[in-house]
mmCIF file of C-alpha atoms in Angstrom:
data_model
loop_
_atom_site.group_PDB
_atom_site.id
_atom_site.type_symbol
_atom_site.label_atom_id
_atom_site.label_comp_id
_atom_site.label_asym_id
_atom_site.label_seq_id
_atom_site.Cartn_x
_atom_site.Cartn_y
_atom_site.Cartn_z
ATOM 1 C CA UNK Q 1 0.000 0.000 0.000
ATOM 2 C CA UNK Q 2 1.468 3.322 -1.065
ATOM 3 C CA UNK Q 3 1.449 5.611 1.968
ATOM 4 C CA UNK Q 4 2.433 9.252 2.349
ATOM 5 C CA UNK Q 5 3.471 10.277 5.855
ATOM 6 C CA UNK Q 6 3.610 13.993 6.663
ATOM 7 C CA UNK Q 7 5.945 15.010 9.476
ATOM 8 C CA UNK Q 8 4.456 18.293 10.693
ATOM 9 C CA UNK Q 9 6.611 18.962 13.740
ATOM 10 C CA UNK Q 10 7.725 22.241 12.130
ATOM 11 C CA UNK Q 11 4.169 23.145 11.211
ATOM 12 C CA UNK Q 12 2.792 22.914 7.694
ATOM 13 C CA UNK Q 13 2.019 25.558 5.092
ATOM 14 C CA UNK Q 14 0.678 25.116 1.598
ATOM 15 C CA UNK Q 15 3.989 25.799 -0.119
ATOM 16 C CA UNK Q 16 5.818 23.516 2.333
ATOM 17 C CA UNK Q 17 3.450 20.655 1.539
ATOM 18 C CA UNK Q 18 3.635 21.343 -2.186
ATOM 19 C CA UNK Q 19 7.450 21.234 -2.045
ATOM 20 C CA UNK Q 20 7.491 17.992 -0.083
ATOM 21 C CA UNK Q 21 5.090 16.262 -2.473
ATOM 22 C CA UNK Q 22 6.917 17.628 -5.503
ATOM 23 C CA UNK Q 23 10.062 15.807 -4.359
ATOM 24 C CA UNK Q 24 8.140 12.547 -4.662
ATOM 25 C CA UNK Q 25 6.889 13.276 -8.175
ATOM 26 C CA UNK Q 26 8.661 11.335 -10.948
ATOM 27 C CA UNK Q 27 8.850 14.430 -13.186
ATOM 28 C CA UNK Q 28 8.780 17.664 -11.147
ATOM 29 C CA UNK Q 29 9.719 19.835 -14.126
ATOM 30 C CA UNK Q 30 6.790 18.583 -16.181
ATOM 31 C CA UNK Q 31 4.450 19.026 -13.224
ATOM 32 C CA UNK Q 32 5.499 22.658 -12.789
ATOM 33 C CA UNK Q 33 5.132 23.295 -16.521
ATOM 34 C CA UNK Q 34 1.558 21.992 -16.421
ATOM 35 C CA UNK Q 35 0.800 23.785 -13.164
ATOM 36 C CA UNK Q 36 1.986 27.122 -14.578
ATOM 37 C CA UNK Q 37 -0.191 26.611 -17.650
ATOM 38 C CA UNK Q 38 -3.406 26.324 -15.587
ATOM 39 C CA UNK Q 39 -4.076 30.050 -15.758
ATOM 40 C CA UNK Q 40 -4.389 30.903 -12.054
ATOM 41 C CA UNK Q 41 -4.401 34.720 -12.296
ATOM 42 C CA UNK Q 42 -0.876 36.138 -12.137
ATOM 43 C CA UNK Q 43 0.609 32.983 -10.621
ATOM 44 C CA UNK Q 44 4.005 31.498 -11.473
ATOM 45 C CA UNK Q 45 5.788 28.770 -9.502
ATOM 46 C CA UNK Q 46 9.383 27.561 -9.542
ATOM 47 C CA UNK Q 47 11.166 24.934 -7.453
ATOM 48 C CA UNK Q 48 14.522 25.860 -5.986
ATOM 49 C CA UNK Q 49 17.092 23.788 -4.058
ATOM 50 C CA UNK Q 50 17.257 24.783 -0.408
ATOM 51 C CA UNK Q 51 19.584 23.822 2.442
ATOM 52 C CA UNK Q 52 18.731 24.160 6.115
ATOM 53 C CA UNK Q 53 21.012 22.869 8.865
ATOM 54 C CA UNK Q 54 22.927 20.878 6.268
ATOM 55 C CA UNK Q 55 19.804 19.114 4.949
ATOM 56 C CA UNK Q 56 18.920 19.410 1.274
ATOM 57 C CA UNK Q 57 15.337 20.112 0.380
ATOM 58 C CA UNK Q 58 13.119 21.990 -2.051
ATOM 59 C CA UNK Q 59 11.534 25.415 -1.830
ATOM 60 C CA UNK Q 60 8.548 26.085 -4.080
ATOM 61 C CA UNK Q 61 8.447 29.805 -4.755
ATOM 62 C CA UNK Q 62 5.029 31.049 -5.831
ATOM 63 C CA UNK Q 63 4.811 34.579 -7.148
ATOM 64 C CA UNK Q 64 1.723 36.603 -8.043
ATOM 65 C CA UNK Q 65 2.292 39.202 -10.747
ATOM 66 C CA UNK Q 66 6.027 38.759 -10.183
ATOM 67 C CA UNK Q 67 5.929 39.294 -6.416
ATOM 68 C CA UNK Q 68 6.150 36.728 -3.642
ATOM 69 C CA UNK Q 69 3.368 36.922 -1.088
ATOM 70 C CA UNK Q 70 4.124 37.751 2.517
ATOM 71 C CA UNK Q 71 2.006 36.636 5.432
ATOM 72 C CA UNK Q 72 -0.144 39.166 7.225
ATOM 73 C CA UNK Q 73 0.161 37.041 10.359
ATOM 74 C CA UNK Q 74 3.921 36.612 10.511
ATOM 75 C CA UNK Q 75 6.560 39.291 10.944
ATOM 76 C CA UNK Q 76 8.550 39.821 7.774
ATOM 77 C CA UNK Q 77 11.642 41.885 7.174
ATOM 78 C CA UNK Q 78 11.386 41.923 3.397
ATOM 79 C CA UNK Q 79 13.577 38.859 2.949
ATOM 80 C CA UNK Q 80 12.351 35.820 1.114
ATOM 81 C CA UNK Q 81 10.407 33.644 3.540
ATOM 82 C CA UNK Q 82 11.421 29.998 3.518
ATOM 83 C CA UNK Q 83 9.035 28.470 6.082
ATOM 84 C CA UNK Q 84 11.553 25.674 6.698
ATOM 85 C CA UNK Q 85 10.681 24.028 3.403
ATOM 86 C CA UNK Q 86 13.691 21.806 3.684
ATOM 87 C CA UNK Q 87 12.096 19.032 5.731
ATOM 88 C CA UNK Q 88 14.510 16.133 5.710
ATOM 89 C CA UNK Q 89 12.581 13.829 3.344
ATOM 90 C CA UNK Q 90 15.594 11.520 3.154
ATOM 91 C CA UNK Q 91 13.545 9.078 1.094
ATOM 92 C CA UNK Q 92 13.208 11.717 -1.613
ATOM 93 C CA UNK Q 93 16.873 12.419 -2.170
ATOM 94 C CA UNK Q 94 17.195 10.235 -5.248
ATOM 95 C CA UNK Q 95 15.426 13.050 -7.123
ATOM 96 C CA UNK Q 96 18.499 15.137 -7.878
ATOM 97 C CA UNK Q 97 16.727 17.784 -9.921
ATOM 98 C CA UNK Q 98 18.272 21.207 -10.095
ATOM 99 C CA UNK Q 99 14.895 22.808 -10.929
ATOM 100 C CA UNK Q 100 16.835 25.367 -12.896
ATOM 101 C CA UNK Q 101 13.818 27.249 -14.208
ATOM 102 C CA UNK Q 102 14.902 30.605 -15.518
ATOM 103 C CA UNK Q 103 11.452 31.868 -16.352
ATOM 104 C CA UNK Q 104 10.790 35.548 -16.394
ATOM 105 C CA UNK Q 105 7.570 36.855 -15.011
ATOM 106 C CA UNK Q 106 6.617 38.684 -18.164
ATOM 107 C CA UNK Q 107 4.998 35.639 -19.746
ATOM 108 C CA UNK Q 108 1.598 36.283 -21.270
ATOM 109 C CA UNK Q 109 -1.269 34.974 -19.223
ATOM 110 C CA UNK Q 110 -4.319 34.843 -21.475
ATOM 111 C CA UNK Q 111 -6.726 35.808 -18.746
ATOM 112 C CA UNK Q 112 -7.937 38.791 -16.824
ATOM 113 C CA UNK Q 113 -7.321 39.196 -13.147
ATOM 114 C CA UNK Q 114 -10.620 38.410 -11.484
ATOM 115 C CA UNK Q 115 -12.415 41.596 -10.491
ATOM 116 C CA UNK Q 116 -9.134 43.468 -11.006
ATOM 117 C CA UNK Q 117 -8.072 42.549 -7.500
ATOM 118 C CA UNK Q 118 -4.604 43.066 -6.061
ATOM 119 C CA UNK Q 119 -2.706 40.665 -3.837
ATOM 120 C CA UNK Q 120 -4.864 41.462 -0.832
ATOM 121 C CA UNK Q 121 -8.288 41.034 -2.342
ATOM 122 C CA UNK Q 122 -10.656 39.370 0.105
ATOM 123 C CA UNK Q 123 -12.484 36.685 -1.860
ATOM 124 C CA UNK Q 124 -15.707 35.018 -0.821
ATOM 125 C CA UNK Q 125 -16.575 31.363 -1.304
ATOM 126 C CA UNK Q 126 -18.509 32.047 -4.489
ATOM 127 C CA UNK Q 127 -15.492 33.718 -6.113
ATOM 128 C CA UNK Q 128 -13.178 30.892 -5.032
ATOM 129 C CA UNK Q 129 -15.583 28.279 -6.406
ATOM 130 C CA UNK Q 130 -15.912 30.163 -9.698
ATOM 131 C CA UNK Q 131 -12.140 30.443 -10.093
ATOM 132 C CA UNK Q 132 -11.335 26.811 -9.269
ATOM 133 C CA UNK Q 133 -14.175 25.464 -11.426
ATOM 134 C CA UNK Q 134 -12.874 27.531 -14.356
ATOM 135 C CA UNK Q 135 -9.423 25.917 -14.252
ATOM 136 C CA UNK Q 136 -8.571 22.931 -16.485
ATOM 137 C CA UNK Q 137 -8.462 20.434 -13.609
ATOM 138 C CA UNK Q 138 -9.620 16.846 -13.274
ATOM 139 C CA UNK Q 139 -12.927 16.319 -11.494
ATOM 140 C CA UNK Q 140 -11.109 14.902 -8.468
ATOM 141 C CA UNK Q 141 -8.642 17.779 -8.133
ATOM 142 C CA UNK Q 142 -11.438 20.332 -8.537
ATOM 143 C CA UNK Q 143 -13.575 18.568 -5.935
ATOM 144 C CA UNK Q 144 -10.650 18.204 -3.509
ATOM 145 C CA UNK Q 145 -9.608 21.855 -3.805
ATOM 146 C CA UNK Q 146 -13.188 23.028 -3.228
ATOM 147 C CA UNK Q 147 -13.482 20.654 -0.259
ATOM 148 C CA UNK Q 148 -10.387 22.253 1.307
ATOM 149 C CA UNK Q 149 -11.907 25.707 0.958
ATOM 150 C CA UNK Q 150 -15.259 24.557 2.334
ATOM 151 C CA UNK Q 151 -13.528 23.191 5.440
ATOM 152 C CA UNK Q 152 -11.747 26.517 5.866
ATOM 153 C CA UNK Q 153 -15.039 28.373 5.341
ATOM 154 C CA UNK Q 154 -16.742 26.245 7.998
ATOM 155 C CA UNK Q 155 -13.937 26.978 10.465
ATOM 156 C CA UNK Q 156 -14.082 30.718 9.693
ATOM 157 C CA UNK Q 157 -17.856 30.601 10.072
ATOM 158 C CA UNK Q 158 -17.594 29.148 13.572
ATOM 159 C CA UNK Q 159 -14.863 31.569 14.646
ATOM 160 C CA UNK Q 160 -16.581 34.712 13.355
ATOM 161 C CA UNK Q 161 -20.165 33.671 13.997
ATOM 162 C CA UNK Q 162 -21.443 34.278 10.490
ATOM 163 C CA UNK Q 163 -22.929 32.029 7.785
ATOM 164 C CA UNK Q 164 -20.532 30.252 5.450
ATOM 165 C CA UNK Q 165 -21.784 32.241 2.457
ATOM 166 C CA UNK Q 166 -20.775 35.457 4.234
ATOM 167 C CA UNK Q 167 -17.231 34.330 4.985
ATOM 168 C CA UNK Q 168 -14.513 36.316 3.242
ATOM 169 C CA UNK Q 169 -11.111 34.697 2.881
ATOM 170 C CA UNK Q 170 -8.210 36.963 3.673
ATOM 171 C CA UNK Q 171 -4.715 35.579 3.063
ATOM 172 C CA UNK Q 172 -6.239 32.213 2.162
ATOM 173 C CA UNK Q 173 -8.245 33.935 -0.554
ATOM 174 C CA UNK Q 174 -5.170 35.352 -2.262
ATOM 175 C CA UNK Q 175 -3.944 33.789 -5.464
ATOM 176 C CA UNK Q 176 -0.822 32.269 -3.943
ATOM 177 C CA UNK Q 177 -3.001 30.310 -1.513
ATOM 178 C CA UNK Q 178 -5.235 29.154 -4.367
ATOM 179 C CA UNK Q 179 -2.051 28.013 -6.107
ATOM 180 C CA UNK Q 180 -0.828 26.118 -3.029
ATOM 181 C CA UNK Q 181 -4.138 24.317 -2.514
ATOM 182 C CA UNK Q 182 -4.638 23.444 -6.171
ATOM 183 C CA UNK Q 183 -0.999 22.353 -6.507
ATOM 184 C CA UNK Q 184 -1.194 20.067 -3.479
ATOM 185 C CA UNK Q 185 -4.442 18.512 -4.718
ATOM 186 C CA UNK Q 186 -2.904 17.905 -8.151
ATOM 187 C CA UNK Q 187 0.171 16.285 -6.611
ATOM 188 C CA UNK Q 188 -1.917 14.094 -4.331
ATOM 189 C CA UNK Q 189 -3.863 12.809 -7.317
ATOM 190 C CA UNK Q 190 -0.772 12.198 -9.443
ATOM 191 C CA UNK Q 191 1.177 10.467 -6.674
ATOM 192 C CA UNK Q 192 -1.761 8.119 -6.161
ATOM 193 C CA UNK Q 193 -1.187 7.359 -2.496
ATOM 194 C CA UNK Q 194 -3.726 4.939 -1.069
ATOM 195 C CA UNK Q 195 -3.239 6.262 2.457
ATOM 196 C CA UNK Q 196 -2.087 9.590 3.907
ATOM 197 C CA UNK Q 197 -0.924 9.834 7.506
ATOM 198 C CA UNK Q 198 0.257 12.892 9.415
ATOM 199 C CA UNK Q 199 1.889 13.675 12.724
ATOM 200 C CA UNK Q 200 0.228 16.225 15.018
ATOM 201 C CA UNK Q 201 0.657 19.690 13.530
ATOM 202 C CA UNK Q 202 2.883 22.049 15.495
ATOM 203 C CA UNK Q 203 0.832 25.240 15.522
ATOM 204 C CA UNK Q 204 3.130 27.462 17.538
ATOM 205 C CA UNK Q 205 1.875 30.036 20.022
ATOM 206 C CA UNK Q 206 1.236 33.724 20.432
#
């Protein structure tokens, strides 16, 4: 039985999970080419080698309109955030890809930016559903990505005491988060794991 085990003792973010799963993919370069051709507004992703504490790993850098998103919830000094993407993943190391993508960010996306929003547009569930359903995804990936957002919407609904259809996504509604969620769902489908296990998630404090 093919099993994916997620070690979340350093937390888990969408780009961290995408990077970890990408290391398992038999053809990461082809995956990124197809991912970048989806047409998520303004989005471009590259995989870069990363070393932390002497351990090799992968950092997936997602930019929106040429800029990398920063978290509204985490202090940021203007440096590239790495979120400890270099989880050990010793069983992945046979994939010795350089991921030497030298793409510029002036490629032509044949789409309009939804509602002309900037990076910090606060999308509602209807907008997220419309965007994801418009992408050229398999039925499973589309359904999985929407299911992720519905779980988030339900959690936001409970926290803020408002109906799900009135929930507005903040950072999670930005295009880089859409990219992370869609990318992870695509990778999960393509890796074809029959079982996914995870350690408790370290959520930090403060």
